XYZ file of C-alpha atoms in Angstrom:
121
model
C -28.065 1.024 13.678
C -24.635 2.506 13.518
C -22.879 -0.568 14.451
C -24.399 -2.313 11.167
C -23.887 0.800 9.087
C -20.255 0.885 10.028
C -19.732 -2.760 9.468
C -21.433 -2.427 5.914
C -18.698 0.129 5.310
C -15.686 -1.961 6.602
C -16.724 -5.400 5.649
C -17.231 -6.885 2.090
C -20.413 -8.476 1.085
C -20.456 -12.259 1.303
C -18.849 -13.604 -1.642
C -17.275 -10.398 -2.788
C -13.972 -11.046 -4.594
C -10.757 -10.724 -2.504
C -9.538 -7.558 -4.570
C -12.484 -5.552 -3.147
C -11.844 -6.407 0.628
C -10.154 -3.916 2.783
C -6.577 -4.836 3.948
C -5.424 -3.895 7.415
C -1.973 -3.620 8.976
C -1.676 -2.119 12.482
C -3.758 1.105 12.174
C -3.466 1.433 8.494
C -6.503 0.210 6.258
C -6.722 0.156 2.482
C -9.796 0.199 0.349
C -8.241 -0.464 -3.068
C -11.697 -0.328 -4.630
C -12.041 3.271 -3.783
C -8.232 3.979 -3.737
C -8.402 5.274 -0.081
C -6.259 4.355 2.662
C -6.963 5.166 6.492
C -4.175 5.754 9.110
C -5.597 6.151 12.442
C -8.987 7.182 10.954
C -7.720 9.902 8.729
C -8.223 9.488 5.140
C -5.375 9.263 2.699
C -6.431 9.692 -1.156
C -4.199 7.476 -3.245
C -3.191 7.446 -7.123
C -3.919 4.151 -8.894
C 0.003 3.253 -8.780
C 0.208 4.232 -4.887
C -2.745 2.008 -4.353
C -1.216 -0.945 -6.260
C 2.219 -0.545 -4.465
C 0.559 -0.204 -1.107
C -1.557 -3.185 -1.719
C 1.417 -5.291 -2.536
C 3.112 -4.281 0.651
C 0.099 -4.677 2.753
C -0.670 -8.190 1.296
C 2.768 -9.166 2.608
C 3.169 -7.444 5.902
C 6.637 -8.064 7.567
C 7.883 -9.531 4.558
C 10.679 -7.771 2.648
C 9.562 -7.114 -1.125
C 12.408 -6.680 -3.603
C 12.242 -3.886 -6.006
C 12.219 -6.207 -8.970
C 9.249 -8.130 -7.238
C 7.353 -4.822 -6.853
C 8.207 -3.601 -10.490
C 6.869 -6.860 -11.839
C 3.683 -6.636 -9.953
C 2.743 -2.982 -9.915
C 4.385 -1.813 -13.316
C 3.389 -3.242 -16.778
C 6.147 -5.564 -17.941
C 6.384 -3.817 -21.105
C 8.659 -1.180 -19.761
C 12.214 -2.147 -20.265
C 14.607 -2.113 -17.015
C 16.054 1.211 -18.387
C 12.826 2.700 -18.535
C 11.811 1.671 -14.796
C 14.737 3.018 -13.223
C 13.841 4.697 -9.585
C 10.106 4.005 -10.064
C 9.895 2.026 -6.976
C 12.026 4.485 -4.821
C 10.061 7.572 -6.246
C 6.520 5.778 -5.377
C 7.886 4.611 -2.014
C 8.612 8.240 -1.285
C 5.120 9.398 -2.331
C 3.698 6.859 0.091
C 5.692 7.740 2.905
C 4.892 11.256 2.718
C 1.108 10.191 2.846
C 1.175 7.118 5.204
C 4.108 8.014 7.332
C 3.847 11.683 7.484
C 3.894 12.891 11.114
C 3.438 9.371 12.450
C 5.777 6.345 13.409
C 6.796 5.174 10.256
C 5.449 1.857 8.770
C 7.269 1.553 5.501
C 10.834 0.332 5.868
C 13.958 -0.028 3.416
C 16.107 -2.882 3.939
C 19.164 -2.078 2.137
C 19.958 -4.268 -0.724
C 16.875 -6.295 -0.133
C 13.794 -4.165 -0.675
C 11.011 -2.623 1.206
C 8.731 -3.987 4.061
C 5.606 -2.780 5.815
C 4.837 -3.508 9.280
C 2.723 -2.119 11.994
C 4.199 1.024 13.773
C 5.917 0.396 17.159
């Protein structure tokens, strides 16, 4: 019975929308529907914005995502460029404190290019 119940928690119901399905990269799992991530089994609570940003990174593992792309996909386009200043840097720092704290880093900066998430070495 424990196998079925643990599968029920980690696997979406057949036909469930893809936005509800957990994402996994290495030992990091994101349950976006509940705004919770798990790294090495430890629960990490996320704000709505942190969750949206992490979902973008985890949907593109190993791919460098530019700040402009992340701004467009995570934050409302109604913000002007001056209003969004360092939002990406700020929220990347929040995620690093939660996701990478005391562990091998998964979130990497590519100077002049953007950010990439990849499994820890």
